[in-house]
mmCIF file of C-alpha atoms in Angstrom:
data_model
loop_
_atom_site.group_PDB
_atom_site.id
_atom_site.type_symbol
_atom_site.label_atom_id
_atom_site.label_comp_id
_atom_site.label_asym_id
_atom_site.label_seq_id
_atom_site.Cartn_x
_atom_site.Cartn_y
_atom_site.Cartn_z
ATOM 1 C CA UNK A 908 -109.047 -15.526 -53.877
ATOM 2 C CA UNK A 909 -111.442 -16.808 -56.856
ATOM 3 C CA UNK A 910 -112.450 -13.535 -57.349
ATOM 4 C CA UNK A 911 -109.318 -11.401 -57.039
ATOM 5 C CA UNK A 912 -107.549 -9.896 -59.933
ATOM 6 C CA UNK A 913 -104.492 -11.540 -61.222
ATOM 7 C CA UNK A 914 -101.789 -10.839 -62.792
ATOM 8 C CA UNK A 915 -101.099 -12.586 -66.376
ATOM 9 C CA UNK A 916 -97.979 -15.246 -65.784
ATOM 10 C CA UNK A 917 -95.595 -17.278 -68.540
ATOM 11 C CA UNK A 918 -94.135 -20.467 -67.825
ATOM 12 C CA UNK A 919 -90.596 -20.045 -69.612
ATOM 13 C CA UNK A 920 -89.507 -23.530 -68.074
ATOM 14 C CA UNK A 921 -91.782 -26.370 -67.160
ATOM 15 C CA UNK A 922 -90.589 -25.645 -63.258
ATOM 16 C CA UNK A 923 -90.272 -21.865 -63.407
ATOM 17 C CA UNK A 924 -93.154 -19.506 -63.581
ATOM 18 C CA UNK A 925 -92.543 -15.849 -64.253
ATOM 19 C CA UNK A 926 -94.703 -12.738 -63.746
ATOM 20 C CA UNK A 927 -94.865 -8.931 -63.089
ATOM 21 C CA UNK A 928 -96.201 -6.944 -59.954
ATOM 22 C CA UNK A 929 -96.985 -3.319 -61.423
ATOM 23 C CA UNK A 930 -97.426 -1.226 -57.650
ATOM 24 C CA UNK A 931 -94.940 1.395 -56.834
ATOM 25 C CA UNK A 932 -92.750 -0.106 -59.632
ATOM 26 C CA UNK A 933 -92.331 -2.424 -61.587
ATOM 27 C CA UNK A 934 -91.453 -5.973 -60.247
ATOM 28 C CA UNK A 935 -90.215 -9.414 -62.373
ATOM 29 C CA UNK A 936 -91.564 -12.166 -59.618
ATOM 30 C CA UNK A 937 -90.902 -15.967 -60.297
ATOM 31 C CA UNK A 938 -92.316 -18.791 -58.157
ATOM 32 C CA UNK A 939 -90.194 -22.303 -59.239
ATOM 33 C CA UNK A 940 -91.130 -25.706 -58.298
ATOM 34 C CA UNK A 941 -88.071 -28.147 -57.620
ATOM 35 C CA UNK A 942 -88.864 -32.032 -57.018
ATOM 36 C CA UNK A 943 -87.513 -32.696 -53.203
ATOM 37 C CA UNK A 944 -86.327 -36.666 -54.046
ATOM 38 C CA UNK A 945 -88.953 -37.407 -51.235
ATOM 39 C CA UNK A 946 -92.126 -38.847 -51.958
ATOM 40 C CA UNK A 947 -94.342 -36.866 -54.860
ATOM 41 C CA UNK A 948 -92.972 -33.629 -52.523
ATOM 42 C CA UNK A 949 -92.145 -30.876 -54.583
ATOM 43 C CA UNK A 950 -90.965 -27.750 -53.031
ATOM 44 C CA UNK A 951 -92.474 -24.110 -54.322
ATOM 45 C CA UNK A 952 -90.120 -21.038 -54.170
ATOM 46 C CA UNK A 953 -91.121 -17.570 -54.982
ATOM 47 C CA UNK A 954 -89.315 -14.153 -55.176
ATOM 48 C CA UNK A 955 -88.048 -11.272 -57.223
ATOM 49 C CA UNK A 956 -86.518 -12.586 -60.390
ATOM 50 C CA UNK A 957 -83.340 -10.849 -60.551
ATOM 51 C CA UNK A 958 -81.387 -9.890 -63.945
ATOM 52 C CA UNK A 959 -79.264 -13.170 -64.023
ATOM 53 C CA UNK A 960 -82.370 -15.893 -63.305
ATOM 54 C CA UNK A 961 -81.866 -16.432 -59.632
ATOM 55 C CA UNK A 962 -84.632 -15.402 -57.377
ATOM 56 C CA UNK A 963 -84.077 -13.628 -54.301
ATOM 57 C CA UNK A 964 -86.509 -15.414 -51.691
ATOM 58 C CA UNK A 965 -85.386 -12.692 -49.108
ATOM 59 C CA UNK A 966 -86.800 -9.543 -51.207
ATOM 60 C CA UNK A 967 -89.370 -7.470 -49.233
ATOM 61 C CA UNK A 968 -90.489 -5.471 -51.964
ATOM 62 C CA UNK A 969 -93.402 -3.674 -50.478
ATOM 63 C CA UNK A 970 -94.803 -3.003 -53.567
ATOM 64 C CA UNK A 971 -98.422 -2.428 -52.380
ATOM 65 C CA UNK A 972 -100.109 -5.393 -54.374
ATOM 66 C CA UNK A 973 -99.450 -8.531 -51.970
ATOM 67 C CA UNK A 974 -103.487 -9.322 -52.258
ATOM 68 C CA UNK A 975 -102.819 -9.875 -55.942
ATOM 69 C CA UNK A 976 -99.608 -11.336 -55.918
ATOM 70 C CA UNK A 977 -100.723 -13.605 -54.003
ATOM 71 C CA UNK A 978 -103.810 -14.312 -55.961
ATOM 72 C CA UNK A 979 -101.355 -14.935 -59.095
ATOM 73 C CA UNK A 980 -99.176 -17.362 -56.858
ATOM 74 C CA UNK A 981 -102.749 -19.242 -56.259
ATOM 75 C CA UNK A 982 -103.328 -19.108 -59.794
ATOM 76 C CA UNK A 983 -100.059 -20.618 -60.520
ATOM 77 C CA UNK A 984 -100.093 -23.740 -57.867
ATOM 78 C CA UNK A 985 -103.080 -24.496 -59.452
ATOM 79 C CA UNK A 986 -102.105 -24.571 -62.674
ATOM 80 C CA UNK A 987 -98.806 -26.521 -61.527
ATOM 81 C CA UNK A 988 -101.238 -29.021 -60.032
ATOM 82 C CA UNK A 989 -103.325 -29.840 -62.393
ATOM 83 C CA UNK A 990 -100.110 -30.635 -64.619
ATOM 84 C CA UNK A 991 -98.925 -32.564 -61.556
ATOM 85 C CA UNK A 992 -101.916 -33.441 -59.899
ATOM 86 C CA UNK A 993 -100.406 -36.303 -57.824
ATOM 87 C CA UNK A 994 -97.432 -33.467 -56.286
ATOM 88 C CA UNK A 995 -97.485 -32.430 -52.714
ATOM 89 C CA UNK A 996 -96.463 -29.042 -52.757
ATOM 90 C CA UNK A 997 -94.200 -28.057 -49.791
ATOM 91 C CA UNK A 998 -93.617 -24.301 -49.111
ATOM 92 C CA UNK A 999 -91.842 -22.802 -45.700
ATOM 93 C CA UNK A 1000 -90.331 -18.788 -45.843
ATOM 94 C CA UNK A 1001 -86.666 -18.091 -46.284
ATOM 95 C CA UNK A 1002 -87.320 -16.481 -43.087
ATOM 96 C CA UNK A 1003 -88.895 -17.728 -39.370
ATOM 97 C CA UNK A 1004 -90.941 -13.989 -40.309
ATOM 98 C CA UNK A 1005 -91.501 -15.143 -43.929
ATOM 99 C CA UNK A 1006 -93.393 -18.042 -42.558
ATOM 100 C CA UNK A 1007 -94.904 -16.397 -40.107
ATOM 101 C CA UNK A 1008 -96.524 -14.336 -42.740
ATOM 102 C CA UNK A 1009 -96.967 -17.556 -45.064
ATOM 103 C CA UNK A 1010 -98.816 -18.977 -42.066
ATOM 104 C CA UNK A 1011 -100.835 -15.179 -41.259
ATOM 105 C CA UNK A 1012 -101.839 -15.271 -45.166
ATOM 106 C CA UNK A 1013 -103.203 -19.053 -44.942
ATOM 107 C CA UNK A 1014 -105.224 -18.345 -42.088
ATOM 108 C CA UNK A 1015 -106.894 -15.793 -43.320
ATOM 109 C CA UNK A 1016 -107.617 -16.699 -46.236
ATOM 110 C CA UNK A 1017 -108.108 -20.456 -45.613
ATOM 111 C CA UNK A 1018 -111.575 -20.783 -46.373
ATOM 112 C CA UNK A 1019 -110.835 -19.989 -50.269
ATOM 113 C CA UNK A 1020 -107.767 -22.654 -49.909
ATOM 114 C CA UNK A 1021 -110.117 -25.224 -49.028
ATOM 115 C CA UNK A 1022 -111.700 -25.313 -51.887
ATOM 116 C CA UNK A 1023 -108.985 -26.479 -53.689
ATOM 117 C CA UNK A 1024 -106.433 -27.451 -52.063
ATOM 118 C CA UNK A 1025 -105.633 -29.971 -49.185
ATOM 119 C CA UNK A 1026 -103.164 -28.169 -46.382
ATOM 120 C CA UNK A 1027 -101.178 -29.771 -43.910
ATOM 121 C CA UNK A 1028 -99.027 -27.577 -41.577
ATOM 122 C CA UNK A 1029 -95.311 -29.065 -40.570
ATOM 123 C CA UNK A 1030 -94.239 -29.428 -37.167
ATOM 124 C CA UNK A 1031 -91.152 -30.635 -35.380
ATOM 125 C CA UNK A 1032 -91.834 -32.729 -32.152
ATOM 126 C CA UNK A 1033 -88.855 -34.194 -29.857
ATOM 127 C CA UNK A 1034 -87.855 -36.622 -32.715
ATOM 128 C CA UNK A 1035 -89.421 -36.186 -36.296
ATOM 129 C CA UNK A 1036 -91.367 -33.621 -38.381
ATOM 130 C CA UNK A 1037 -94.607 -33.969 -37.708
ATOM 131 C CA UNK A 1038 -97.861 -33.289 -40.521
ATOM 132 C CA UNK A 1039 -100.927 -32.027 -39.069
ATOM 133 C CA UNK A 1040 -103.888 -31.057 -40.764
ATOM 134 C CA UNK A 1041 -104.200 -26.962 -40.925
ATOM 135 C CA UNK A 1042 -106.271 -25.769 -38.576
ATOM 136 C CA UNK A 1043 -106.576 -21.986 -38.854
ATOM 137 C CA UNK A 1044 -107.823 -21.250 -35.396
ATOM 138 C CA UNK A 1045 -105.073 -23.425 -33.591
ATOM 139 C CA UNK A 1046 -102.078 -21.373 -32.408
ATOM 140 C CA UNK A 1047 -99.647 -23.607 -33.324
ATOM 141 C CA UNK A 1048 -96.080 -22.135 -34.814
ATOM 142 C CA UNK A 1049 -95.623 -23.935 -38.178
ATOM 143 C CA UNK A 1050 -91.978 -24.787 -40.074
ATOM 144 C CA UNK A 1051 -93.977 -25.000 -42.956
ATOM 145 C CA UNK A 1052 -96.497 -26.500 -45.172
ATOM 146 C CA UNK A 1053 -97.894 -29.353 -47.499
ATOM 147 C CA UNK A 1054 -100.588 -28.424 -50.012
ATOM 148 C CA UNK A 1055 -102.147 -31.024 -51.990
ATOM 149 C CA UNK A 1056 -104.911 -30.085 -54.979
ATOM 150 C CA UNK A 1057 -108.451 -31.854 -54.237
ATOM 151 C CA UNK A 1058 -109.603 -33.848 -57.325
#
């Protein structure tokens, strides 16, 4: 992901990042970061920015850029880390499919993660979530993740 293309981002808000995904159209995206009130946990949303500031996690734009959307959304976490560096950085799908595809995207692509980040995948066992470190060959069905920056 080093190596892929970006797009350029702003950071209108300390929390809110905002960019555009130029494919089939046009596309305001915006990935926010919102403090959980649980440990340094700090959970990352992303979307289409729509025209009054929400962002609509559900949006399946299929705008035929995800490799470097994605590659600005890893361009953005770390840049929100290293101005947090100590935050845990918790991201799940609005969707069972949306982290199914969250979990797809880490796997294969989890050799450029490493580099930077930490990742913990999120399970639920009988009684309590559960962290386990990611393992990309395990076929284990995640509820989401924990991504820490390596310093």
């Amino acid at each position: 992901m080093s190596n892929t293309p970006f797009y350029p981002y702003d950071r209108p808000y300390a929390s809110r990042y905002t960019f555009t995904s130029i494919g089939k159209r046009n596309i305001q995206k915006a990935v926010e970061f919102a403090h959980t009130g649980s440990r340094n946990i700090v959970n990352m949303g992303f979307g289409d920015l729509m025209a009054d500031g929400t962002i609509d996690d559900k949006a399946n734009s299929n705008n035929g850029d995800i490799i470097r959307v994605l590659a600005t959304t890893v361009q953005i976490l770390i840049d929100f880390t290293s101005k947090f560096p100590d935050a845990e950085i918790f991201i799940t799908g609005s969707t069972k499919e949306r982290t199914k595809l969250y979990t797809r995207i880490l796997k294969t692509y989890s050799s450029n993660f490493d580099k930077d980040f930490i990742i913990k995948g999120i399970i639920k066992d009988e009684l309590d979530y559960v962290e386990l470190p990611f393992e990309p060959k395990a076929n284990i069905v995640f509820l989401g993740f924990l991504i820490k920056r390596k310093w």
